[in-house]
Structure formats: structure tokens, C-alpha cells
mmCIF file with all atom_site columns, C-alpha atoms in Angstrom:
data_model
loop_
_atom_site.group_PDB
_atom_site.id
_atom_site.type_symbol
_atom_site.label_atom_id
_atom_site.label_alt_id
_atom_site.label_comp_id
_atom_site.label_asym_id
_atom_site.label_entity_id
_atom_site.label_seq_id
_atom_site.pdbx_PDB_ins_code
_atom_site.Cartn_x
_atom_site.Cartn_y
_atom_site.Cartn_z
_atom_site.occupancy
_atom_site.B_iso_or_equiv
_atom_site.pdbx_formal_charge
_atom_site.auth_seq_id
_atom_site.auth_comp_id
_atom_site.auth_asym_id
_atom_site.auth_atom_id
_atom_site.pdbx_PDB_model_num
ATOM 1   C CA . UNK A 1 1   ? -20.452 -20.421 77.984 1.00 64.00 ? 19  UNK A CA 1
ATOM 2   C CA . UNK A 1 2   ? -19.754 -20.186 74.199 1.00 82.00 ? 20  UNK A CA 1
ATOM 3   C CA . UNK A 1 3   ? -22.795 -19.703 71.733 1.00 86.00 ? 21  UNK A CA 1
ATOM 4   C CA . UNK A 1 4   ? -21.565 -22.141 69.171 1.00 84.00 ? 22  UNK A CA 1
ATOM 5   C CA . UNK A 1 5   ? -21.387 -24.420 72.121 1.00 84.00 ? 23  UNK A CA 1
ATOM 6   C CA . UNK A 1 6   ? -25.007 -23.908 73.284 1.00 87.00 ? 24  UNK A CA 1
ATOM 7   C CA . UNK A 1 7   ? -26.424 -23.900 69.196 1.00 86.00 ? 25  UNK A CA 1
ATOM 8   C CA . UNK A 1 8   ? -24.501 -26.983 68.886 1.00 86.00 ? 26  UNK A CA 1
ATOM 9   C CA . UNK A 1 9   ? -25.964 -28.916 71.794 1.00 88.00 ? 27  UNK A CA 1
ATOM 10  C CA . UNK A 1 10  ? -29.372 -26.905 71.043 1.00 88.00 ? 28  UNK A CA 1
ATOM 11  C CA . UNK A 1 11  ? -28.923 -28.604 67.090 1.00 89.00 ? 29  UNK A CA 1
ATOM 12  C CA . UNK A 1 12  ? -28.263 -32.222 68.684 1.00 89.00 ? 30  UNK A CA 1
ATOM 13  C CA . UNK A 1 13  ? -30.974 -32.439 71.445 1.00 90.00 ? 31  UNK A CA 1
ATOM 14  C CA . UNK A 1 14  ? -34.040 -31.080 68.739 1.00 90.00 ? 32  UNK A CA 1
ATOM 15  C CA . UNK A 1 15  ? -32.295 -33.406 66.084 1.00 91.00 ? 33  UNK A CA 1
ATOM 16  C CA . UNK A 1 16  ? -32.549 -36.391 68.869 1.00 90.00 ? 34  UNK A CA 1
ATOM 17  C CA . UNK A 1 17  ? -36.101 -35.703 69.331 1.00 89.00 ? 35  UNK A CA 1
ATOM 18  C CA . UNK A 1 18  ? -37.560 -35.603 65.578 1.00 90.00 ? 36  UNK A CA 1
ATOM 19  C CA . UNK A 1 19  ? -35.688 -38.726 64.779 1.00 91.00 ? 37  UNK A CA 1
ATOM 20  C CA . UNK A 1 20  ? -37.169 -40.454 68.386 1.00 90.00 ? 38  UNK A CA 1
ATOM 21  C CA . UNK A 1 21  ? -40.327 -38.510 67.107 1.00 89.00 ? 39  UNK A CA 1
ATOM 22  C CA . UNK A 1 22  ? -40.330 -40.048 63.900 1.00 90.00 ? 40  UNK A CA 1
ATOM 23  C CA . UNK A 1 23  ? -39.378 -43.637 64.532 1.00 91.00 ? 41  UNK A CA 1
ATOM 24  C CA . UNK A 1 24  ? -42.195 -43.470 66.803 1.00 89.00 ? 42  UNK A CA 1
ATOM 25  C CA . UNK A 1 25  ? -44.754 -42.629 64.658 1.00 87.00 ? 43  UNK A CA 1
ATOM 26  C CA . UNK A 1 26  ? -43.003 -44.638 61.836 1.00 88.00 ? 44  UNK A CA 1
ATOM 27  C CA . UNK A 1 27  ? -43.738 -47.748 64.082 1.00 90.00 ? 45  UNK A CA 1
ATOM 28  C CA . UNK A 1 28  ? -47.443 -46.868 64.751 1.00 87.00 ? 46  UNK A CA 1
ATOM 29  C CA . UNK A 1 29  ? -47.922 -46.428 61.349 1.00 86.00 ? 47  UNK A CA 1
ATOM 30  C CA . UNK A 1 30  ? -46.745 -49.983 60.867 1.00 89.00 ? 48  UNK A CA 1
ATOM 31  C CA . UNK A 1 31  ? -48.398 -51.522 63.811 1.00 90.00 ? 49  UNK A CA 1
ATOM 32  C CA . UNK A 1 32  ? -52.082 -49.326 62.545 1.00 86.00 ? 50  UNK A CA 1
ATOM 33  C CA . UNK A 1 33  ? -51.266 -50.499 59.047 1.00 88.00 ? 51  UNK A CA 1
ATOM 34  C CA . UNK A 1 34  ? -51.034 -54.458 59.882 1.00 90.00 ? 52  UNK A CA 1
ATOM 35  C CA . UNK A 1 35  ? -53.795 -54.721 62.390 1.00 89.00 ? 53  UNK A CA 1
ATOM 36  C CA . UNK A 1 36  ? -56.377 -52.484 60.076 1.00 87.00 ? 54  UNK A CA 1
ATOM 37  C CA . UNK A 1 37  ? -55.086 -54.390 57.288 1.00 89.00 ? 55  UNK A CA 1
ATOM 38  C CA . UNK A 1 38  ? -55.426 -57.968 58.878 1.00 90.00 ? 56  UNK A CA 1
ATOM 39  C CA . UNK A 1 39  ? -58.714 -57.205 60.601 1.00 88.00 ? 57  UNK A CA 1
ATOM 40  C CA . UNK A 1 40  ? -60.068 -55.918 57.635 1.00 87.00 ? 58  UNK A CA 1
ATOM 41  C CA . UNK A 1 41  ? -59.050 -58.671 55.247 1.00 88.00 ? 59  UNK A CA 1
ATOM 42  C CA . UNK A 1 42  ? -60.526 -61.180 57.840 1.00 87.00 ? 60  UNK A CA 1
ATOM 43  C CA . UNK A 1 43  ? -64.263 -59.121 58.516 1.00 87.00 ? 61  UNK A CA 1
ATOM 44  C CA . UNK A 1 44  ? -64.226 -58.846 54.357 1.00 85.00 ? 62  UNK A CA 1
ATOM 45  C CA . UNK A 1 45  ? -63.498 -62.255 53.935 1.00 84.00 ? 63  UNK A CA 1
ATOM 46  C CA . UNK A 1 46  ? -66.386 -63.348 56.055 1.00 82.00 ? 64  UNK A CA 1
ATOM 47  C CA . UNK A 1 47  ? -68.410 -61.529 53.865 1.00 82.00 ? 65  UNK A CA 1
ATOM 48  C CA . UNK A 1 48  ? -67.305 -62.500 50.481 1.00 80.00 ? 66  UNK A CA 1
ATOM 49  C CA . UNK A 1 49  ? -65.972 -58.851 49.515 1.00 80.00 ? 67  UNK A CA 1
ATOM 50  C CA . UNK A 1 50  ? -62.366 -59.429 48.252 1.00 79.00 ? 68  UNK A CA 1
ATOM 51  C CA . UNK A 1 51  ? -61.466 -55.966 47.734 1.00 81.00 ? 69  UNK A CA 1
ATOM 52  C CA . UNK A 1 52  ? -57.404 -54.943 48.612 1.00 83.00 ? 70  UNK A CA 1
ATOM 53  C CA . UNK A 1 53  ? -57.307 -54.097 51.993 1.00 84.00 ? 71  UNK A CA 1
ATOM 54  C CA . UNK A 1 54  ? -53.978 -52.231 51.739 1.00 87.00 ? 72  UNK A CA 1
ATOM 55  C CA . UNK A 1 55  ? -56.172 -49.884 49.355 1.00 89.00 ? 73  UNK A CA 1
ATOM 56  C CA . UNK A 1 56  ? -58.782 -49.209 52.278 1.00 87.00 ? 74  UNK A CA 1
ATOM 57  C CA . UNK A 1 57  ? -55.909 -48.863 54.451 1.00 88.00 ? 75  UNK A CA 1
ATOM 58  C CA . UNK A 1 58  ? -54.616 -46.264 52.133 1.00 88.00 ? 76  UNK A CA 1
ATOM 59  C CA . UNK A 1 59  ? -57.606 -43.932 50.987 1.00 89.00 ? 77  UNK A CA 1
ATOM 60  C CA . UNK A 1 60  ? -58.676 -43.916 54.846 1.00 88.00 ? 78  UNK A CA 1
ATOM 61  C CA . UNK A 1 61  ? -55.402 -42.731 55.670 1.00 87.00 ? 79  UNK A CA 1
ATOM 62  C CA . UNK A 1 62  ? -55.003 -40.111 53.054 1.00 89.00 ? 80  UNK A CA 1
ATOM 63  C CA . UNK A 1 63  ? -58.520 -39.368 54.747 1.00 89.00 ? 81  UNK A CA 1
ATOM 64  C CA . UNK A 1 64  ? -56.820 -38.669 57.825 1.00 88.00 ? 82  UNK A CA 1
ATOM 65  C CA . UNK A 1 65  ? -54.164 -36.232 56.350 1.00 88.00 ? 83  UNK A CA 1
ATOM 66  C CA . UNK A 1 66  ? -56.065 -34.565 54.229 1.00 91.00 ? 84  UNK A CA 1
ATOM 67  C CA . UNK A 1 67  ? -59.609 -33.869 55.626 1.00 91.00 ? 85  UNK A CA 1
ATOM 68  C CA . UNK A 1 68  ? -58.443 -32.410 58.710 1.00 91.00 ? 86  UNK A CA 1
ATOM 69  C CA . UNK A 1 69  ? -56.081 -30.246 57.062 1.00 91.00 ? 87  UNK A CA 1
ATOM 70  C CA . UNK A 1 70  ? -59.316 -28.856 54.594 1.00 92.00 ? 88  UNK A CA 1
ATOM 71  C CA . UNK A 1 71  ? -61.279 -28.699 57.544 1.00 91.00 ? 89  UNK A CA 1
ATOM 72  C CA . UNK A 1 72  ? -58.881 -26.795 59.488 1.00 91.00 ? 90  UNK A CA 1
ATOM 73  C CA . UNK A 1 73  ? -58.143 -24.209 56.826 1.00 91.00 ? 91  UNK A CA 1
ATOM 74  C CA . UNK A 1 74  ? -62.101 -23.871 56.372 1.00 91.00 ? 92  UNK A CA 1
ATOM 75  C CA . UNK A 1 75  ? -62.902 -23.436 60.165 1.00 90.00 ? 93  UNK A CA 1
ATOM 76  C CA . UNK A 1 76  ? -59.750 -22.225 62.054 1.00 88.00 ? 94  UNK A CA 1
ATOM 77  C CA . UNK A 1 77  ? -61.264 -24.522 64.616 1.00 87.00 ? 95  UNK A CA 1
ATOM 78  C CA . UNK A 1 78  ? -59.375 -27.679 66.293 1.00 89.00 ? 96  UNK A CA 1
ATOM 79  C CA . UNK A 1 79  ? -62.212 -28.815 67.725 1.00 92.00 ? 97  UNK A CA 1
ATOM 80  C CA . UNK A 1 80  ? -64.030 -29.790 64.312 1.00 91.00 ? 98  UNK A CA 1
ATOM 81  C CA . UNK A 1 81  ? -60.696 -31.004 63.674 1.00 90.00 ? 99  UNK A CA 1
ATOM 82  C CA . UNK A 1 82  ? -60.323 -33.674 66.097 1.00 91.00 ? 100 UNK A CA 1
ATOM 83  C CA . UNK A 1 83  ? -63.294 -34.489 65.563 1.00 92.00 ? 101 UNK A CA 1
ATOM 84  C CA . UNK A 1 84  ? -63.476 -35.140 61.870 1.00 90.00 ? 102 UNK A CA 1
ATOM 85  C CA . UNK A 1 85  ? -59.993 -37.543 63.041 1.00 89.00 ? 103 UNK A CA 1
ATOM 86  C CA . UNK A 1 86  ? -62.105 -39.590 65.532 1.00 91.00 ? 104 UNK A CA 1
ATOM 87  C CA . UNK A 1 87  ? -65.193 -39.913 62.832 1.00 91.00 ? 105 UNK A CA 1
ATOM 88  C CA . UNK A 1 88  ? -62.612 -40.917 60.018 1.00 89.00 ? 106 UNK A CA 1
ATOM 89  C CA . UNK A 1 89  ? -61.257 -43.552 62.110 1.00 87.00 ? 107 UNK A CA 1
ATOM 90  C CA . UNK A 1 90  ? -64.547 -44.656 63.124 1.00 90.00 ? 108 UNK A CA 1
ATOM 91  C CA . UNK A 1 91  ? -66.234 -44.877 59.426 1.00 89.00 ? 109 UNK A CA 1
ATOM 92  C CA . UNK A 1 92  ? -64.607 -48.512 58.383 1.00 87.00 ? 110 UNK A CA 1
ATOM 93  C CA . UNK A 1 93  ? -65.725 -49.789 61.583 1.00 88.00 ? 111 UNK A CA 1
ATOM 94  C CA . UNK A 1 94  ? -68.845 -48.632 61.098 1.00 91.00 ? 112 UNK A CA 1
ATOM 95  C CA . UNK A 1 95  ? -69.079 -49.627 57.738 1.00 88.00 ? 113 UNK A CA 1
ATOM 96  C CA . UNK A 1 96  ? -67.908 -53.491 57.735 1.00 88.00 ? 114 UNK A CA 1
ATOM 97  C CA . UNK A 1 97  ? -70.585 -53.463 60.635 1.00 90.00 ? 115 UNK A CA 1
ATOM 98  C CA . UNK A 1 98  ? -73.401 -52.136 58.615 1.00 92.00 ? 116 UNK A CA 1
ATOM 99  C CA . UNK A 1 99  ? -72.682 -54.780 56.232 1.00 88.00 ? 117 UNK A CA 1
ATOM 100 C CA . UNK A 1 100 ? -72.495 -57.381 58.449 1.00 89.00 ? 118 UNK A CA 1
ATOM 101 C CA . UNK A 1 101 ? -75.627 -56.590 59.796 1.00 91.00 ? 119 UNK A CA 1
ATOM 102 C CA . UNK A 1 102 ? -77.109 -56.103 56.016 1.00 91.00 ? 120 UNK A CA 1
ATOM 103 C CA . UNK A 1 103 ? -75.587 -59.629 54.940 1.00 88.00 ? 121 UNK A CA 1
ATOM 104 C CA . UNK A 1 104 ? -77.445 -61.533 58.364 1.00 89.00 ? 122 UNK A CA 1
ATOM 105 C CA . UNK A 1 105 ? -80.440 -59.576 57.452 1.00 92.00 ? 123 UNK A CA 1
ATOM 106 C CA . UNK A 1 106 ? -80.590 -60.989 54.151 1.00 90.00 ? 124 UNK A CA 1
ATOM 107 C CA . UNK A 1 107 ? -79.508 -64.606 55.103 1.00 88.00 ? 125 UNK A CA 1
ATOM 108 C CA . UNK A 1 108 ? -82.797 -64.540 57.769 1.00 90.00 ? 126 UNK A CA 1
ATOM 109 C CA . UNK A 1 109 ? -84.955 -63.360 55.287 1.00 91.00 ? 127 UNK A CA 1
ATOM 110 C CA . UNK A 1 110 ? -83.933 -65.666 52.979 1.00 90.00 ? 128 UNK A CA 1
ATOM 111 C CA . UNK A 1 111 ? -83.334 -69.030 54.925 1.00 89.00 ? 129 UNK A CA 1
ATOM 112 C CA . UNK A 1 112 ? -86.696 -70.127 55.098 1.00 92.00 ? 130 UNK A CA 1
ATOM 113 C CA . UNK A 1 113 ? -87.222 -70.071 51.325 1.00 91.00 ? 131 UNK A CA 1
ATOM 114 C CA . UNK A 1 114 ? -83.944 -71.911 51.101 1.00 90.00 ? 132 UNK A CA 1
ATOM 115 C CA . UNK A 1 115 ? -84.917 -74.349 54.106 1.00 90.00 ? 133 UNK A CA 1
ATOM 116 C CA . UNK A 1 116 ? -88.473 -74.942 52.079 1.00 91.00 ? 134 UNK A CA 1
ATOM 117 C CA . UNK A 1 117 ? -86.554 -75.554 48.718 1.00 91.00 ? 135 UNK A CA 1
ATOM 118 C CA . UNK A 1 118 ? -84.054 -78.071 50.467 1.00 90.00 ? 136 UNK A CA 1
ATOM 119 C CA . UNK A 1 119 ? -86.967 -79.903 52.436 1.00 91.00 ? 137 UNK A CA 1
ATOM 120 C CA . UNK A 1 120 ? -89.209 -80.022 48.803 1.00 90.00 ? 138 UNK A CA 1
ATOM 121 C CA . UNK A 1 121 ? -86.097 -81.700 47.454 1.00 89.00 ? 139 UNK A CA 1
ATOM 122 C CA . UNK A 1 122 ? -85.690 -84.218 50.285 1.00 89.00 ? 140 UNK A CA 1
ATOM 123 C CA . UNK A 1 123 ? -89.576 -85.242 50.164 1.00 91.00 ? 141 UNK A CA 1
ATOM 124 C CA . UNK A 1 124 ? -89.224 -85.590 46.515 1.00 89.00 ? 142 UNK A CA 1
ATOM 125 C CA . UNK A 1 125 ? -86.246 -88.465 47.126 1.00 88.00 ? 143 UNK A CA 1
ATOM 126 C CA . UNK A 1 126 ? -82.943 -86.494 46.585 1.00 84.00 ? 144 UNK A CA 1
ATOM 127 C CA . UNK A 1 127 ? -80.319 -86.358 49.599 1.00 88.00 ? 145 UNK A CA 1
ATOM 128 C CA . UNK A 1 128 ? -79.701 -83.604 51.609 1.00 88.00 ? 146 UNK A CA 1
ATOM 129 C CA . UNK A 1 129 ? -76.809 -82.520 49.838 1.00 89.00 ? 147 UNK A CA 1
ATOM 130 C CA . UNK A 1 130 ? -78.139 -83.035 46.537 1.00 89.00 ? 148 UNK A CA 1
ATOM 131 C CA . UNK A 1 131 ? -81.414 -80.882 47.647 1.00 90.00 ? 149 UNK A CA 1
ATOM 132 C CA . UNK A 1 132 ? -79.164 -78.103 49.336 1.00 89.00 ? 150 UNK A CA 1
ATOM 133 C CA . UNK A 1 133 ? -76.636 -77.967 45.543 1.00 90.00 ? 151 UNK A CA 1
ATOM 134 C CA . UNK A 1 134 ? -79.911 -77.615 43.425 1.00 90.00 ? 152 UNK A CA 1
ATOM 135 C CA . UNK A 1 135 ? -81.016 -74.714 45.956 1.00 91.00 ? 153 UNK A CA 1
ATOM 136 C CA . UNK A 1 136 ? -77.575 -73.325 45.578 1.00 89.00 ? 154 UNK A CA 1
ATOM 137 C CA . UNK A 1 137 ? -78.104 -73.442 41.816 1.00 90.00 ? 155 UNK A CA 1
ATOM 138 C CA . UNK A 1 138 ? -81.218 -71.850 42.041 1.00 89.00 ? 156 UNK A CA 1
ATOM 139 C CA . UNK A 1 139 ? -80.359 -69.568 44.494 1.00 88.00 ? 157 UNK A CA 1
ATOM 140 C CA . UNK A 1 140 ? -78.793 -66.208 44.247 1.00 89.00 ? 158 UNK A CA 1
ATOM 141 C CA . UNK A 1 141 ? -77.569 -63.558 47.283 1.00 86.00 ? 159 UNK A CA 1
ATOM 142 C CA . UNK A 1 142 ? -75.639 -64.501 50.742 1.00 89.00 ? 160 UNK A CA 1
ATOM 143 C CA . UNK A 1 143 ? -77.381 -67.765 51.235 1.00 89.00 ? 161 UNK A CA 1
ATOM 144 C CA . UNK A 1 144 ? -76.075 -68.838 48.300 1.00 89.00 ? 162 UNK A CA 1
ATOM 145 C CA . UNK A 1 145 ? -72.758 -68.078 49.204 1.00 87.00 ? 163 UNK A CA 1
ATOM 146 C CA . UNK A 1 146 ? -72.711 -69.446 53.006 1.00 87.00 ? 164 UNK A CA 1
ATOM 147 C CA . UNK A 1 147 ? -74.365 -73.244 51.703 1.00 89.00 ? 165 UNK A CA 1
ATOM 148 C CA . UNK A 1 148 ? -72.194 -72.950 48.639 1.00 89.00 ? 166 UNK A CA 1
ATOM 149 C CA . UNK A 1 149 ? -69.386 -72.873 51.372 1.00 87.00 ? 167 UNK A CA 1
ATOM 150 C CA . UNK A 1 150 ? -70.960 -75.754 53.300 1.00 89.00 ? 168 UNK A CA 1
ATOM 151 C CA . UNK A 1 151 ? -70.663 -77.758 50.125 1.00 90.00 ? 169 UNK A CA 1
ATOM 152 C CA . UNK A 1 152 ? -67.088 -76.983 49.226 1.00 90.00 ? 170 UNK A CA 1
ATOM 153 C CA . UNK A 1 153 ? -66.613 -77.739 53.057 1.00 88.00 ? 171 UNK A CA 1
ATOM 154 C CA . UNK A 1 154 ? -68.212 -81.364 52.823 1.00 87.00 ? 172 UNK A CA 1
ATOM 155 C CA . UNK A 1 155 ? -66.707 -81.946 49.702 1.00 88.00 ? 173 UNK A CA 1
ATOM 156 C CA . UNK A 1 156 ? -63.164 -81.153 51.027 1.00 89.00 ? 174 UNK A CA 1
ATOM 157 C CA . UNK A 1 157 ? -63.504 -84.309 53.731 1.00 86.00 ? 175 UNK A CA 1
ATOM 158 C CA . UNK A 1 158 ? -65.468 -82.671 56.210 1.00 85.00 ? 176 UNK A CA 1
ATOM 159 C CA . UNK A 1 159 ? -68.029 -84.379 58.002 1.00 86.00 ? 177 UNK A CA 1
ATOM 160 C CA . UNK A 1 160 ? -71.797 -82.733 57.277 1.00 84.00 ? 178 UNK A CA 1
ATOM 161 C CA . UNK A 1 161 ? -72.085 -82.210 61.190 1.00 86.00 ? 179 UNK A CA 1
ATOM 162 C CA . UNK A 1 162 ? -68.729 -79.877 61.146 1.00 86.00 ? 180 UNK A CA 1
ATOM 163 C CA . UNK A 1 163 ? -69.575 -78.225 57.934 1.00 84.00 ? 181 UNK A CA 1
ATOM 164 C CA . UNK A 1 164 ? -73.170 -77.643 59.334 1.00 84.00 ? 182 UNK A CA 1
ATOM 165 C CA . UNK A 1 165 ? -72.027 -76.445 62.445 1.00 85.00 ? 183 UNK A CA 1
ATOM 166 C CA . UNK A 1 166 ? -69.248 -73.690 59.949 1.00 80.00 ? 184 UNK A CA 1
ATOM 167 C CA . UNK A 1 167 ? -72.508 -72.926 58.448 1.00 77.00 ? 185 UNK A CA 1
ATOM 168 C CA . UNK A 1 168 ? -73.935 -71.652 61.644 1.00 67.00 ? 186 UNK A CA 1
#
């Protein structure tokens, strides 16, 4: 067999596989991109962060190119390697969970204050809703926020049993 034949066919098989190769990982990188993005927006959201989640999407990627790369060249070990990959994918997880569980902490510690303020107001003659906007007013932190939300809520047309129930 010829050896122009056999570079040829050798040139068209590996150029078959980086483009399969490629679109491949070109499609992960879209699918990772739009469910990170999404479920990050949504967990943020929650929260009342608005940062860009495109940007977090971004730096933790450049994360995952570049760190392991550093590390590599450092160590000349794989195994620190992979695992500064599965860490890096693990930090925003962790992260939007920490404050999660910071924000609930702070809403427990502060409902009973709040509940106290609102109930003051109601034995003093206001309604419920005027008693929970002056604690809102006089309130600062994530309890603010999640009865502030309740208000907007009732004031859009929902019934105070649905809007209480969104507060929950």
C-alpha cells in the first residue's frame, strides 16, 4: 500500500476525531454553562444577591483551566490535580449553601423580635399589615427582605393566606 495513501487516511481519521472531540466538549460546555448559570441565578435570587451569574460561571471556569494547570506544573502530580478539579467544582455549591444556611440562621434569630414588634403593633390597634410595614421600616437584615416580599406579594392581589404561606 502507498504511504501517501496511509498519511492521507491517517490525516482524515485524527482530523474526524478532534472535530467529534471538540463538538463534544463544545456542547458540554454549553449544557454546564446554562444549568450552572440557571441554577445559580435561581439559588441567588432566593437570597437577594443579584450578582451576574454568567460572571461566576466565568471566573469558576477560568478556575478550572488555570489552577490545575499551576498546580500541575508545581507538583508533577495528577492526583492533586484531579483533585483541585473536583474541589473547584464543588466550591459554588458549597458556597450558595453556606449562605443559605447563614441567611435562615439570621431569619430564626431574628423572627421573634420581628413577631414581638408586629404583635406590639396589633395590640396597639394597627392591622396586621400595617404592624408587619412599620417592622419592615424599622427593620434591617433578611427578615426585612422576606416580609418586605410578603408585602409586595399582598399588594400585587394576593391573598394574605398565599403570601403568608410564600413567606414560609
Amino acid at each position: 500500500m502507498n504511504i501517501y495513501l496511509i498519511l492521507v487516511l491517517l490525516f482524515v481519521g485524527l482530523t474526524a476525531l478532534i472535530w467529534t472531540v471538540m463538538r463534544v466538549s463544545l456542547q458540554g460546555y454549553v449544557r454546564y454553562e446554562s444549568v450552572f448559570t440557571e441554577v445559580a441565578e435561581t439559588r441567588l435570587e432566593k437570597l437577594f444577591l443579584f450578582f451576574d451569574s454568567k460572571k461566576i460561571f466565568f471566573i469558576n471556569v477560568a478556575g478550572l483551566v488555570v489552577l490545575p494547570i499551576v498546580i500541575y506544573l508545581l507538583t508533577k502530580t495528577l492526583f492533586y490535580v484531579v483533585l483541585a478539579i473536583a474541589v473547584l467544582l464543588l466550591i459554588p455549591k458549597l458556597a450558595i449553601r453556606r449562605l443559605e444556611s447563614k441567611r435562615r440562621r439570621l431569619i430564626c434569630e431574628a423572627l421573634p423580635d420581628a413577631l414581638a414588634q408586629i404583635a406590639g403593633g396589633m395590640r396597639a390597634g394597627s392591622t396586621f399589615i400595617n404592624a408587619a410595614e412599620t417592622m419592615v421600616r424599622e427593620t434591617r437584615g433578611p427578615i426585612c427582605q422576606e416580609f418586605s416580599l410578603m408585602l409586595r406579594e399582598q399588594r400585587l392581589g394576593m391573598t394574605l393566606h398565599e403570601s403568608l404561606d410564600n413567606l414560609a
